[in-house]
mmCIF file of C-alpha atoms and ligand atoms in Angstrom:
data_model
loop_
_atom_site.group_PDB
_atom_site.id
_atom_site.type_symbol
_atom_site.label_atom_id
_atom_site.label_comp_id
_atom_site.label_asym_id
_atom_site.label_seq_id
_atom_site.Cartn_x
_atom_site.Cartn_y
_atom_site.Cartn_z
ATOM 1 C CA MET A 1291 85.092 24.866 119.446
ATOM 2 C CA HIS A 1292 84.203 21.364 120.473
ATOM 3 C CA LEU A 1293 80.697 20.345 119.403
ATOM 4 C CA THR A 1294 78.875 17.315 120.775
ATOM 5 C CA PRO A 1295 77.644 14.717 118.240
ATOM 6 C CA SER A 1296 74.103 16.111 118.405
ATOM 7 C CA GLU A 1297 75.381 19.678 117.885
ATOM 8 C CA GLU A 1298 77.405 18.401 114.903
ATOM 9 C CA ARG A 1299 74.255 16.905 113.429
ATOM 10 C CA ILE A 1300 72.446 20.239 113.739
ATOM 11 C CA LEU A 1301 75.386 21.962 112.062
ATOM 12 C CA ASN A 1302 75.223 19.417 109.241
ATOM 13 C CA GLY A 1303 71.594 20.319 108.608
ATOM 14 C CA GLU A 1304 70.028 17.097 109.917
ATOM 15 C CA GLN A 1305 67.443 19.120 111.863
ATOM 16 C CA GLY A 1306 66.599 21.527 109.103
ATOM 17 C CA TYR A 1307 67.861 24.717 107.527
ATOM 18 C CA VAL A 1308 66.881 27.181 110.298
ATOM 19 C CA LEU A 1309 68.616 25.277 113.105
ATOM 20 C CA GLN A 1310 71.620 24.751 110.852
ATOM 21 C CA LYS A 1311 71.888 28.523 110.311
ATOM 22 C CA ALA A 1312 71.412 29.159 114.051
ATOM 23 C CA MET A 1313 74.192 26.679 114.871
ATOM 24 C CA GLU A 1314 76.424 28.280 112.236
ATOM 25 C CA ILE A 1315 76.048 31.642 114.047
ATOM 26 C CA LEU A 1316 76.984 30.080 117.403
ATOM 27 C CA ALA A 1317 79.870 28.104 115.884
ATOM 28 C CA ALA A 1318 81.220 31.215 114.150
ATOM 29 C CA LEU A 1319 81.192 33.113 117.453
ATOM 30 C CA GLY A 1320 82.855 30.138 119.084
ATOM 31 C CA ASP A 1321 85.650 30.223 116.534
ATOM 32 C CA ILE A 1322 86.112 34.008 116.708
ATOM 33 C CA TYR A 1323 86.426 33.985 120.501
ATOM 34 C CA ASP A 1324 88.335 30.702 120.717
ATOM 35 C CA VAL A 1325 85.621 29.081 122.812
ATOM 36 C CA ASP A 1326 85.814 25.543 124.241
ATOM 37 C CA ARG A 1327 82.102 24.619 124.088
ATOM 38 C CA LEU A 1328 78.484 25.667 124.038
ATOM 39 C CA ILE A 1329 76.680 26.017 127.372
ATOM 40 C CA PRO A 1330 72.927 25.858 128.066
ATOM 41 C CA VAL A 1331 71.106 29.157 128.624
ATOM 42 C CA LYS A 1332 68.192 29.734 130.962
ATOM 43 C CA SER A 1333 66.514 32.446 128.868
ATOM 44 C CA THR A 1334 67.063 34.845 126.001
ATOM 45 C CA GLN A 1335 66.118 38.467 125.381
ATOM 46 C CA ILE A 1336 66.182 39.356 121.730
ATOM 47 C CA ALA A 1337 66.974 42.739 120.138
ATOM 48 C CA GLY A 1338 66.078 43.689 116.593
ATOM 49 C CA VAL A 1339 62.375 44.333 117.153
ATOM 50 C CA SER A 1340 61.651 47.969 116.337
ATOM 51 C CA TYR A 1341 60.800 48.310 112.661
ATOM 52 C CA LYS A 1342 62.438 51.756 112.883
ATOM 53 C CA ASN A 1343 65.769 50.000 113.480
ATOM 54 C CA ILE A 1344 65.557 46.756 111.493
ATOM 55 C CA GLY A 1345 63.603 47.950 108.429
ATOM 56 C CA GLU A 1346 62.503 45.740 105.572
ATOM 57 C CA ALA A 1347 65.675 43.622 105.483
ATOM 58 C CA GLY A 1348 65.269 42.632 109.136
ATOM 59 C CA LEU A 1349 61.580 41.853 108.706
ATOM 60 C CA GLU A 1350 62.334 39.661 105.707
ATOM 61 C CA TRP A 1351 65.009 37.730 107.615
ATOM 62 C CA ILE A 1352 62.809 37.069 110.649
ATOM 63 C CA SER A 1353 59.798 36.138 108.520
ATOM 64 C CA GLY A 1354 61.847 33.453 106.790
ATOM 65 C CA LEU A 1355 62.497 31.560 110.041
ATOM 66 C CA SER A 1356 60.531 28.608 111.391
ATOM 67 C CA GLY A 1357 60.660 26.252 114.393
ATOM 68 C CA LYS A 1358 60.328 26.884 118.129
ATOM 69 C CA VAL A 1359 62.661 28.360 120.722
ATOM 70 C CA LYS A 1360 64.058 25.954 123.333
ATOM 71 C CA VAL A 1361 64.087 28.334 126.331
ATOM 72 C CA PRO A 1362 61.867 31.186 127.587
ATOM 73 C CA SER A 1363 62.544 34.104 125.269
ATOM 74 C CA VAL A 1364 61.302 37.690 125.217
ATOM 75 C CA LEU A 1365 61.666 40.698 122.954
ATOM 76 C CA ASN A 1366 63.260 44.121 123.202
ATOM 77 C CA PRO A 1367 61.005 47.199 122.938
ATOM 78 C CA ALA A 1368 59.211 47.670 119.625
ATOM 79 C CA GLY A 1369 58.661 50.855 117.629
ATOM 80 C CA LEU A 1370 55.155 51.538 118.969
ATOM 81 C CA ASP A 1371 52.645 51.004 121.721
ATOM 82 C CA ARG A 1372 50.766 47.968 120.451
ATOM 83 C CA VAL A 1373 47.485 49.238 121.895
ATOM 84 C CA ARG A 1374 47.649 53.050 121.615
ATOM 85 C CA TRP A 1375 49.622 53.587 118.418
ATOM 86 C CA ARG A 1376 46.765 55.320 116.581
ATOM 87 C CA GLU A 1377 46.247 58.005 119.204
ATOM 88 C CA LEU A 1378 50.011 58.635 119.161
ATOM 89 C CA SER A 1379 49.935 59.328 115.403
ATOM 90 C CA ILE A 1380 51.965 56.329 114.275
ATOM 91 C CA SER A 1381 51.285 55.672 110.596
ATOM 92 C CA GLU A 1382 49.164 52.682 109.515
ATOM 93 C CA GLU A 1383 52.036 51.508 107.349
ATOM 94 C CA PHE A 1384 54.585 51.525 110.179
ATOM 95 C CA ALA A 1385 52.116 49.799 112.529
ATOM 96 C CA ALA A 1386 51.435 47.050 109.984
ATOM 97 C CA LYS A 1387 55.148 46.407 109.490
ATOM 98 C CA GLN A 1388 55.804 46.411 113.256
ATOM 99 C CA ASP A 1389 52.955 43.955 113.752
ATOM 100 C CA GLU A 1390 54.474 41.632 111.131
ATOM 101 C CA VAL A 1391 57.815 41.694 112.975
ATOM 102 C CA ILE A 1392 56.263 40.793 116.329
ATOM 103 C CA ARG A 1393 54.060 38.083 114.831
ATOM 104 C CA ALA A 1394 57.074 36.532 113.114
ATOM 105 C CA TYR A 1395 58.866 36.326 116.468
ATOM 106 C CA GLU A 1396 55.722 34.997 118.174
ATOM 107 C CA SER A 1397 55.449 32.214 115.601
ATOM 108 C CA LEU A 1398 58.819 30.974 116.898
ATOM 109 C CA GLY A 1399 57.386 30.669 120.419
ATOM 110 C CA ILE A 1400 58.914 33.940 121.658
ATOM 111 C CA LEU A 1401 56.855 35.851 124.233
ATOM 112 C CA PRO A 1402 55.792 39.171 122.716
ATOM 113 C CA TRP A 1403 56.698 41.194 125.800
ATOM 114 C CA CYS A 1404 58.577 44.066 124.298
ATOM 115 C CA THR A 1405 60.691 45.303 127.157
ATOM 116 C CA CYS A 1406 64.217 46.035 128.335
ATOM 117 C CA THR A 1407 63.253 45.011 131.909
ATOM 118 C CA PRO A 1408 62.094 41.385 131.552
ATOM 119 C CA TYR A 1409 63.549 40.661 135.028
ATOM 120 C CA GLU A 1410 60.770 42.810 136.520
ATOM 121 C CA ILE A 1411 58.098 40.691 134.862
ATOM 122 C CA ARG A 1412 59.377 37.170 135.524
ATOM 123 C CA THR A 1413 62.094 36.688 138.095
ATOM 124 C CA ASP A 1414 62.665 33.090 136.999
ATOM 125 C CA LEU A 1415 64.164 34.286 133.692
ATOM 126 C CA ALA A 1416 67.435 35.055 135.475
ATOM 127 C CA LYS A 1417 68.676 33.820 138.827
ATOM 128 C CA PRO A 1418 72.175 34.148 140.343
ATOM 129 C CA GLY A 1419 74.647 32.017 138.391
ATOM 130 C CA ASP A 1420 72.319 31.390 135.428
ATOM 131 C CA HIS A 1421 73.780 31.668 131.946
ATOM 132 C CA LEU A 1422 71.678 33.836 129.619
ATOM 133 C CA ALA A 1423 71.782 35.233 126.109
ATOM 134 C CA TRP A 1424 70.328 38.731 126.468
ATOM 135 C CA SER A 1425 70.699 41.586 124.026
ATOM 136 C CA GLU A 1426 69.622 44.908 125.442
ATOM 137 C CA SER A 1427 72.553 46.617 127.108
ATOM 138 C CA SER A 1428 70.756 47.812 130.259
ATOM 139 C CA ALA A 1429 69.152 44.394 130.749
ATOM 140 C CA VAL A 1430 72.570 42.774 130.312
ATOM 141 C CA ALA A 1431 74.083 45.157 132.884
ATOM 142 C CA TYR A 1432 71.284 44.433 135.352
ATOM 143 C CA ALA A 1433 71.449 40.670 134.860
ATOM 144 C CA ASN A 1434 75.220 40.591 135.372
ATOM 145 C CA SER A 1435 75.567 43.220 138.090
ATOM 146 C CA VAL A 1436 72.405 43.122 140.198
ATOM 147 C CA ILE A 1437 71.091 39.596 139.724
ATOM 148 C CA GLY A 1438 74.475 37.907 139.428
ATOM 149 C CA ALA A 1439 73.530 35.976 136.295
ATOM 150 C CA ARG A 1440 75.951 35.722 133.353
ATOM 151 C CA THR A 1441 75.431 37.091 129.884
ATOM 152 C CA ASN A 1442 77.336 38.751 127.097
ATOM 153 C CA ARG A 1443 75.668 41.568 125.208
ATOM 154 C CA GLU A 1444 74.239 39.558 122.343
ATOM 155 C CA GLY A 1445 73.310 40.912 118.946
ATOM 156 C CA GLY A 1446 69.769 40.131 117.797
ATOM 157 C CA PRO A 1447 70.838 37.218 115.536
ATOM 158 C CA SER A 1448 73.075 35.561 118.163
ATOM 159 C CA ALA A 1449 70.374 35.857 120.873
ATOM 160 C CA LEU A 1450 67.850 34.355 118.481
ATOM 161 C CA ALA A 1451 70.271 31.563 117.563
ATOM 162 C CA ALA A 1452 70.763 30.865 121.294
ATOM 163 C CA ALA A 1453 66.978 30.774 121.738
ATOM 164 C CA LEU A 1454 66.502 28.285 118.908
ATOM 165 C CA ILE A 1455 69.358 25.985 119.986
ATOM 166 C CA GLY A 1456 69.168 26.599 123.761
ATOM 167 C CA THR A 1457 72.909 27.235 124.127
ATOM 168 C CA THR A 1458 75.487 29.997 123.786
ATOM 169 C CA PRO A 1459 79.292 29.965 123.355
ATOM 170 C CA ASN A 1460 81.141 29.839 126.671
ATOM 171 C CA TYR A 1461 83.172 33.061 126.589
ATOM 172 C CA GLY A 1462 83.205 36.663 127.821
ATOM 173 C CA TYR A 1463 81.094 37.295 130.929
ATOM 174 C CA HIS A 1464 80.230 33.593 131.218
ATOM 175 C CA LEU A 1465 83.772 33.018 132.524
ATOM 176 C CA ASP A 1466 85.039 33.950 136.001
ATOM 177 C CA ARG A 1467 88.268 35.419 134.677
ATOM 178 C CA ASN A 1468 86.373 38.080 132.706
ATOM 179 C CA ARG A 1469 84.210 39.027 135.676
ATOM 180 C CA LEU A 1470 87.004 40.476 137.823
ATOM 181 C CA PRO A 1471 86.981 44.225 138.516
ATOM 182 C CA SER A 1472 89.432 46.200 136.379
ATOM 183 C CA ILE A 1473 88.898 49.753 137.621
ATOM 184 C CA ALA A 1474 88.070 51.058 141.100
ATOM 185 C CA ILE A 1475 86.008 54.236 141.252
ATOM 186 C CA ARG A 1476 85.310 56.105 144.465
ATOM 187 C CA VAL A 1477 82.446 58.550 144.552
ATOM 188 C CA GLU A 1478 82.462 61.497 146.914
ATOM 189 C CA GLY A 1479 79.104 62.493 148.390
ATOM 190 C CA ARG A 1480 75.751 60.799 148.566
ATOM 191 C CA LEU A 1481 73.733 60.050 145.425
ATOM 192 C CA SER A 1482 70.036 59.507 144.904
ATOM 193 C CA GLY A 1483 67.558 59.046 142.038
ATOM 194 C CA ALA A 1484 68.712 60.473 138.703
ATOM 195 C CA ASP A 1485 72.175 61.144 140.215
ATOM 196 C CA TYR A 1486 72.917 57.494 139.445
ATOM 197 C CA GLY A 1487 72.174 58.078 135.767
ATOM 198 C CA ALA A 1488 74.387 61.170 135.798
ATOM 199 C CA PHE A 1489 77.125 59.246 137.581
ATOM 200 C CA GLY A 1490 76.811 56.347 135.118
ATOM 201 C CA TYR A 1491 77.036 58.829 132.238
ATOM 202 C CA ILE A 1492 80.486 59.872 133.529
ATOM 203 C CA ALA A 1493 81.658 56.467 134.784
ATOM 204 C CA GLY A 1494 80.793 54.644 131.535
ATOM 205 C CA ALA A 1495 82.961 57.011 129.511
ATOM 206 C CA ILE A 1496 85.844 56.406 131.945
ATOM 207 C CA ALA A 1497 85.453 52.625 132.293
ATOM 208 C CA GLY A 1498 84.912 51.885 128.575
ATOM 209 C CA SER A 1499 84.499 48.137 128.335
ATOM 210 C CA GLY A 1500 86.083 47.493 131.735
ATOM 211 C CA VAL A 1501 84.497 46.132 134.899
ATOM 212 C CA PRO A 1502 84.243 48.933 137.494
ATOM 213 C CA ILE A 1503 83.890 48.422 141.221
ATOM 214 C CA PHE A 1504 82.419 51.404 143.050
ATOM 215 C CA SER A 1505 82.908 52.680 146.565
ATOM 216 C CA LEU A 1506 79.794 54.680 147.335
ATOM 217 C CA GLU A 1507 78.646 56.644 150.366
ATOM 218 C CA SER A 1508 75.007 55.826 149.606
ATOM 219 C CA VAL A 1509 73.325 52.460 149.057
ATOM 220 C CA PRO A 1510 71.510 52.387 145.698
ATOM 221 C CA THR A 1511 68.091 50.793 145.258
ATOM 222 C CA ASN A 1512 67.635 48.286 142.450
ATOM 223 C CA ASP A 1513 65.967 51.033 140.362
ATOM 224 C CA GLU A 1514 69.022 53.212 140.900
ATOM 225 C CA ARG A 1515 71.390 50.403 139.917
ATOM 226 C CA LYS A 1516 69.246 49.821 136.844
ATOM 227 C CA ALA A 1517 69.759 53.505 135.925
ATOM 228 C CA LEU A 1518 73.480 53.338 136.679
ATOM 229 C CA GLY A 1519 74.067 50.220 134.554
ATOM 230 C CA ALA A 1520 71.977 51.586 131.677
ATOM 231 C CA ALA A 1521 73.917 54.868 131.575
ATOM 232 C CA MET A 1522 77.320 53.129 131.690
ATOM 233 C CA ALA A 1523 76.325 50.823 128.851
ATOM 234 C CA ALA A 1524 75.381 53.874 126.771
ATOM 235 C CA SER A 1525 78.273 56.270 127.455
ATOM 236 C CA GLY A 1526 80.713 53.323 127.535
ATOM 237 C CA ALA A 1527 80.345 49.588 127.004
ATOM 238 C CA VAL A 1528 80.130 48.470 130.628
ATOM 239 C CA ALA A 1529 78.203 45.203 130.951
ATOM 240 C CA LEU A 1530 79.129 44.369 134.551
ATOM 241 C CA HIS A 1531 79.795 46.481 137.625
ATOM 242 C CA TYR A 1532 80.147 45.883 141.342
ATOM 243 C CA ILE A 1533 79.370 47.909 144.429
ATOM 244 C CA ALA A 1534 82.115 47.212 146.999
ATOM 245 C CA GLY A 1535 80.854 45.047 149.814
ATOM 246 C CA THR A 1536 77.478 44.382 148.170
ATOM 247 C CA ALA A 1537 76.352 41.107 146.606
ATOM 248 C CA PRO A 1538 76.858 39.875 143.987
ATOM 249 C CA LEU A 1539 80.582 39.956 144.692
ATOM 250 C CA PRO A 1540 83.380 39.344 142.181
ATOM 251 C CA PRO A 1541 84.276 35.668 141.662
ATOM 252 C CA THR A 1542 86.999 34.094 143.744
ATOM 253 C CA LEU A 1543 89.939 32.814 141.724
ATOM 254 C CA PRO A 1544 92.800 30.808 143.224
ATOM 255 C CA ARG A 1545 95.238 33.645 143.859
ATOM 256 C CA PRO A 1546 94.905 34.064 147.607
ATOM 257 C CA HIS A 1547 97.764 36.539 148.006
ATOM 258 C CA LEU A 1548 95.598 39.263 146.500
ATOM 259 C CA ASP A 1549 92.544 40.855 148.029
ATOM 260 C CA GLN A 1550 89.446 39.624 146.218
ATOM 261 C CA ASP A 1551 88.042 43.072 145.421
ATOM 262 C CA THR A 1552 91.285 44.536 144.140
ATOM 263 C CA ARG A 1553 93.107 41.942 142.040
ATOM 264 C CA ASP A 1554 93.543 42.888 138.395
ATOM 265 C CA ILE A 1555 92.529 46.494 139.044
ATOM 266 C CA VAL A 1556 94.643 48.631 136.753
ATOM 267 C CA GLU A 1557 93.303 52.059 137.649
ATOM 268 C CA ARG A 1558 91.822 53.888 140.640
ATOM 269 C CA ILE A 1559 89.975 57.146 140.324
ATOM 270 C CA THR A 1560 87.693 59.408 142.315
ATOM 271 C CA ILE A 1561 84.641 61.167 140.933
ATOM 272 C CA GLU A 1562 83.622 64.255 142.866
ATOM 273 C CA HIS A 1563 80.017 65.003 143.666
ATOM 274 C CA ALA A 1564 80.255 68.329 141.792
ATOM 275 C CA GLU A 1565 81.192 66.501 138.563
ATOM 276 C CA ILE A 1566 78.022 64.435 138.822
ATOM 277 C CA LYS A 1567 75.884 67.524 139.436
ATOM 278 C CA GLU A 1568 77.473 69.170 136.375
ATOM 279 C CA VAL A 1569 75.855 66.555 134.096
ATOM 280 C CA TYR A 1570 72.493 68.190 134.864
ATOM 281 C CA GLN A 1571 73.872 71.510 133.609
ATOM 282 C CA THR A 1572 75.937 70.324 130.628
ATOM 283 C CA HIS A 1573 72.983 69.908 128.307
ATOM 284 C CA GLN A 1574 70.451 72.726 128.363
ATOM 285 C CA CYS A 1575 67.329 73.205 126.272
ATOM 286 C CA ASP A 1576 63.685 74.114 126.796
ATOM 287 C CA PRO A 1577 61.817 70.782 126.824
ATOM 288 C CA ASP A 1578 58.700 70.254 124.721
ATOM 289 C CA LEU A 1579 58.525 66.581 125.782
ATOM 290 C CA ILE A 1580 59.165 65.061 129.196
ATOM 291 C CA ALA A 1581 60.005 61.357 128.950
ATOM 292 C CA ILE A 1582 60.603 58.918 131.807
ATOM 293 C CA GLY A 1583 61.179 55.181 131.564
ATOM 294 C CA CYS A 1584 64.627 54.420 130.147
ATOM 295 C CA PRO A 1585 64.927 51.584 131.115
ATOM 296 C CA HIS A 1586 61.202 50.810 131.368
ATOM 297 C CA CYS A 1587 59.604 51.954 134.637
ATOM 298 C CA SER A 1588 59.178 49.527 137.514
ATOM 299 C CA ALA A 1589 55.982 49.432 139.564
ATOM 300 C CA ALA A 1590 57.803 51.431 142.272
ATOM 301 C CA VAL A 1591 58.594 54.269 139.858
ATOM 302 C CA LEU A 1592 55.036 54.240 138.496
ATOM 303 C CA ALA A 1593 53.764 54.545 142.069
ATOM 304 C CA ARG A 1594 56.150 57.443 142.733
ATOM 305 C CA LEU A 1595 54.909 59.220 139.604
ATOM 306 C CA ARG A 1596 51.291 58.613 140.544
ATOM 307 C CA ASP A 1597 51.956 60.259 143.918
ATOM 308 C CA LEU A 1598 53.903 63.197 142.461
ATOM 309 C CA LEU A 1599 51.204 63.874 139.872
ATOM 310 C CA ALA A 1600 48.236 63.559 142.255
ATOM 311 C CA GLY A 1601 45.931 66.567 141.889
ATOM 312 C CA LYS A 1602 48.071 68.105 139.109
ATOM 313 C CA THR A 1603 47.495 68.653 135.386
ATOM 314 C CA VAL A 1604 50.317 68.482 132.861
ATOM 315 C CA THR A 1605 50.768 71.424 130.498
ATOM 316 C CA LYS A 1606 53.061 69.692 128.012
ATOM 317 C CA GLU A 1607 53.517 66.185 126.691
ATOM 318 C CA PHE A 1608 54.633 63.892 129.507
ATOM 319 C CA TRP A 1609 55.272 60.317 128.429
ATOM 320 C CA ILE A 1610 56.098 57.472 130.771
ATOM 321 C CA PHE A 1611 57.428 54.262 129.246
ATOM 322 C CA THR A 1612 56.975 50.781 130.639
ATOM 323 C CA SER A 1613 56.068 47.298 129.450
ATOM 324 C CA GLY A 1614 52.550 46.305 128.425
ATOM 325 C CA ILE A 1615 52.614 43.633 131.123
ATOM 326 C CA MET A 1616 53.361 46.244 133.793
ATOM 327 C CA ARG A 1617 50.438 48.362 132.510
ATOM 328 C CA ASP A 1618 48.124 45.346 132.701
ATOM 329 C CA ARG A 1619 49.306 44.441 136.210
ATOM 330 C CA HIS A 1620 48.929 47.943 137.648
ATOM 331 C CA PRO A 1621 45.855 49.599 136.127
ATOM 332 C CA ASP A 1622 45.366 51.695 139.280
ATOM 333 C CA LEU A 1623 48.828 53.248 138.959
ATOM 334 C CA VAL A 1624 48.313 53.906 135.257
ATOM 335 C CA ALA A 1625 44.893 55.491 135.879
ATOM 336 C CA GLY A 1626 46.348 57.653 138.658
ATOM 337 C CA ILE A 1627 49.167 58.905 136.423
ATOM 338 C CA GLU A 1628 46.921 59.474 133.412
ATOM 339 C CA SER A 1629 44.374 61.472 135.403
ATOM 340 C CA SER A 1630 46.986 64.262 135.208
ATOM 341 C CA GLY A 1631 47.041 64.127 131.412
ATOM 342 C CA ALA A 1632 50.400 62.285 131.293
ATOM 343 C CA LYS A 1633 50.484 59.186 129.062
ATOM 344 C CA VAL A 1634 51.740 55.739 130.013
ATOM 345 C CA ILE A 1635 53.162 54.309 126.786
ATOM 346 C CA CYS A 1636 54.063 50.635 126.589
ATOM 347 C CA ASP A 1637 56.192 48.141 124.668
ATOM 348 C CA THR A 1638 58.314 50.893 123.131
ATOM 349 C CA CYS A 1639 60.531 53.762 124.279
ATOM 350 C CA MET A 1640 61.716 57.274 123.513
ATOM 351 C CA VAL A 1641 64.722 55.931 121.611
ATOM 352 C CA VAL A 1642 63.450 53.029 119.484
ATOM 353 C CA SER A 1643 60.141 54.614 118.456
ATOM 354 C CA PRO A 1644 59.755 57.183 115.684
ATOM 355 C CA LEU A 1645 57.301 58.914 118.081
ATOM 356 C CA CYS A 1646 59.854 61.181 119.683
ATOM 357 C CA GLU A 1647 61.531 62.505 116.550
ATOM 358 C CA ARG A 1648 58.981 65.317 116.272
ATOM 359 C CA PHE A 1649 60.183 67.024 119.465
ATOM 360 C CA ARG A 1650 62.984 69.600 119.730
ATOM 361 C CA CYS A 1651 64.072 68.965 123.290
ATOM 362 C CA MET A 1652 63.378 66.130 125.673
ATOM 363 C CA MET A 1653 63.751 66.246 129.436
ATOM 364 C CA VAL A 1654 64.728 62.767 130.646
ATOM 365 C CA SER A 1655 65.529 61.274 134.031
ATOM 366 C CA SER A 1656 67.967 58.747 132.571
ATOM 367 C CA GLY A 1657 71.682 58.958 131.777
ATOM 368 C CA LYS A 1658 71.170 56.428 128.994
ATOM 369 C CA ALA A 1659 68.454 58.521 127.339
ATOM 370 C CA LEU A 1660 70.653 61.599 127.765
ATOM 371 C CA ALA A 1661 73.360 59.809 125.752
ATOM 372 C CA TYR A 1662 71.107 58.238 123.106
ATOM 373 C CA VAL A 1663 68.306 60.711 122.391
ATOM 374 C CA PRO A 1664 70.490 63.226 120.494
ATOM 375 C CA GLN A 1665 72.042 60.417 118.400
ATOM 376 C CA MET A 1666 68.947 58.332 117.726
ATOM 377 C CA CYS A 1667 66.100 60.882 117.715
ATOM 378 C CA GLY A 1668 67.796 64.059 116.541
ATOM 379 C CA SER A 1669 66.402 65.984 119.559
ATOM 380 C CA ASP A 1670 68.330 67.765 122.281
ATOM 381 C CA ALA A 1671 68.096 66.220 125.724
ATOM 382 C CA VAL A 1672 68.368 67.591 129.227
ATOM 383 C CA LEU A 1673 68.651 65.564 132.433
ATOM 384 C CA GLY A 1674 66.385 66.088 135.435
ATOM 385 C CA SER A 1675 65.315 64.141 138.485
ATOM 386 C CA ILE A 1676 61.853 62.581 138.451
ATOM 387 C CA GLU A 1677 60.720 65.531 140.577
ATOM 388 C CA ASP A 1678 62.240 67.996 138.039
ATOM 389 C CA CYS A 1679 60.422 66.153 135.257
ATOM 390 C CA VAL A 1680 57.082 66.449 137.032
ATOM 391 C CA ARG A 1681 57.731 70.131 137.850
ATOM 392 C CA SER A 1682 58.516 70.865 134.226
ATOM 393 C CA ALA A 1683 55.499 68.902 132.957
ATOM 394 C CA VAL A 1684 53.017 70.820 135.132
ATOM 395 C CA ALA A 1685 54.637 74.270 134.856
ATOM 396 C CA PRO A 1686 52.184 76.958 133.640
HETATM 397 FE FE1 F3S B 2304 65.090 50.466 127.316
HETATM 398 FE FE2 F3S B 2304 64.758 52.027 125.234
HETATM 399 FE FE3 F3S B 2304 66.134 52.889 127.271
HETATM 400 S S1 F3S B 2304 65.211 49.869 125.187
HETATM 401 S S2 F3S B 2304 67.029 51.072 128.200
HETATM 402 S S3 F3S B 2304 63.963 52.355 127.292
HETATM 403 S S4 F3S B 2304 66.679 53.151 125.131
#
């Protein structure tokens, strides 16, 4: 990979040990992927935050770093709600370790917003055409597919290196040629709400690491596309998808004899509506926890929950995950939801927190949580719509 003279100087250690190590990470990626150069990034979103996942070795590594990030940078969800951890029975020891992790990141100038939906907090973090270095798979899918920005799915260290240097290697989804659709999937029947998570659960397994383009009978909202992208990144490794005829469109490359939406497509399949409905039935268990907010809830979903829960009282644990910033911005929605006995839990989630491991069966409204909860929490999981989740939470 070609480095500019100033990048060479960083690599040679002239700006200190930490930047040298960061540049070594970027240069190694550049060599592995046969990259021409580094390109500036607009923002970074950094994984490797939950103490449950990174443990003592991760904490030690982060604590040894110094300096300041060059671009706006935010964190992935942590292992606890930074405000309510005591009432949720998180141990003092875990909380102290988690606090050390977040403080270490903050000392580097990283914003301590622990969320997988940073685009809902600050829209200037990612605009169409921006190059990013984001880590969390659902955030990557949203940035690429809904916003039209460009990011690979970064590991924690490579996102942090990009934050410290302000650049990332120019490969993968940064390049037009890797952003062309590779599989066309037609969906029979109209979808809504959690159907998109169920559909993504199937489509991700089919598409693998390809770039699907969907023909749909219904027009998904941004929340529904968020659910679709999250599920496909969990059941497969899809980081970019298109909806036929909807912006952002695939890039135009100079091969005019082919139709833009269909060039390079190697496979065409149809998913029937019944297959999507089957995902609700495939996993069955009697939930002792209802959990919504994978990815973190938007204000629109919080408002929907507030309305569905109005005048009701929950009879089992009902946890709703969002970012701490969203909680602070919408205290009325949070108060409305919590008047039912449900809890709005922030800066963490049902997968990265040790909180959920004590439950046998979780009802979730997310295809991603359906895929990850059994692996990461050791609980069974069952999929329901938001309405099903509320019904189950208030059932006598
Ligand atoms: Fe976000 Fe946690 Fe789901 S990081 S996408 S809420 S697994």
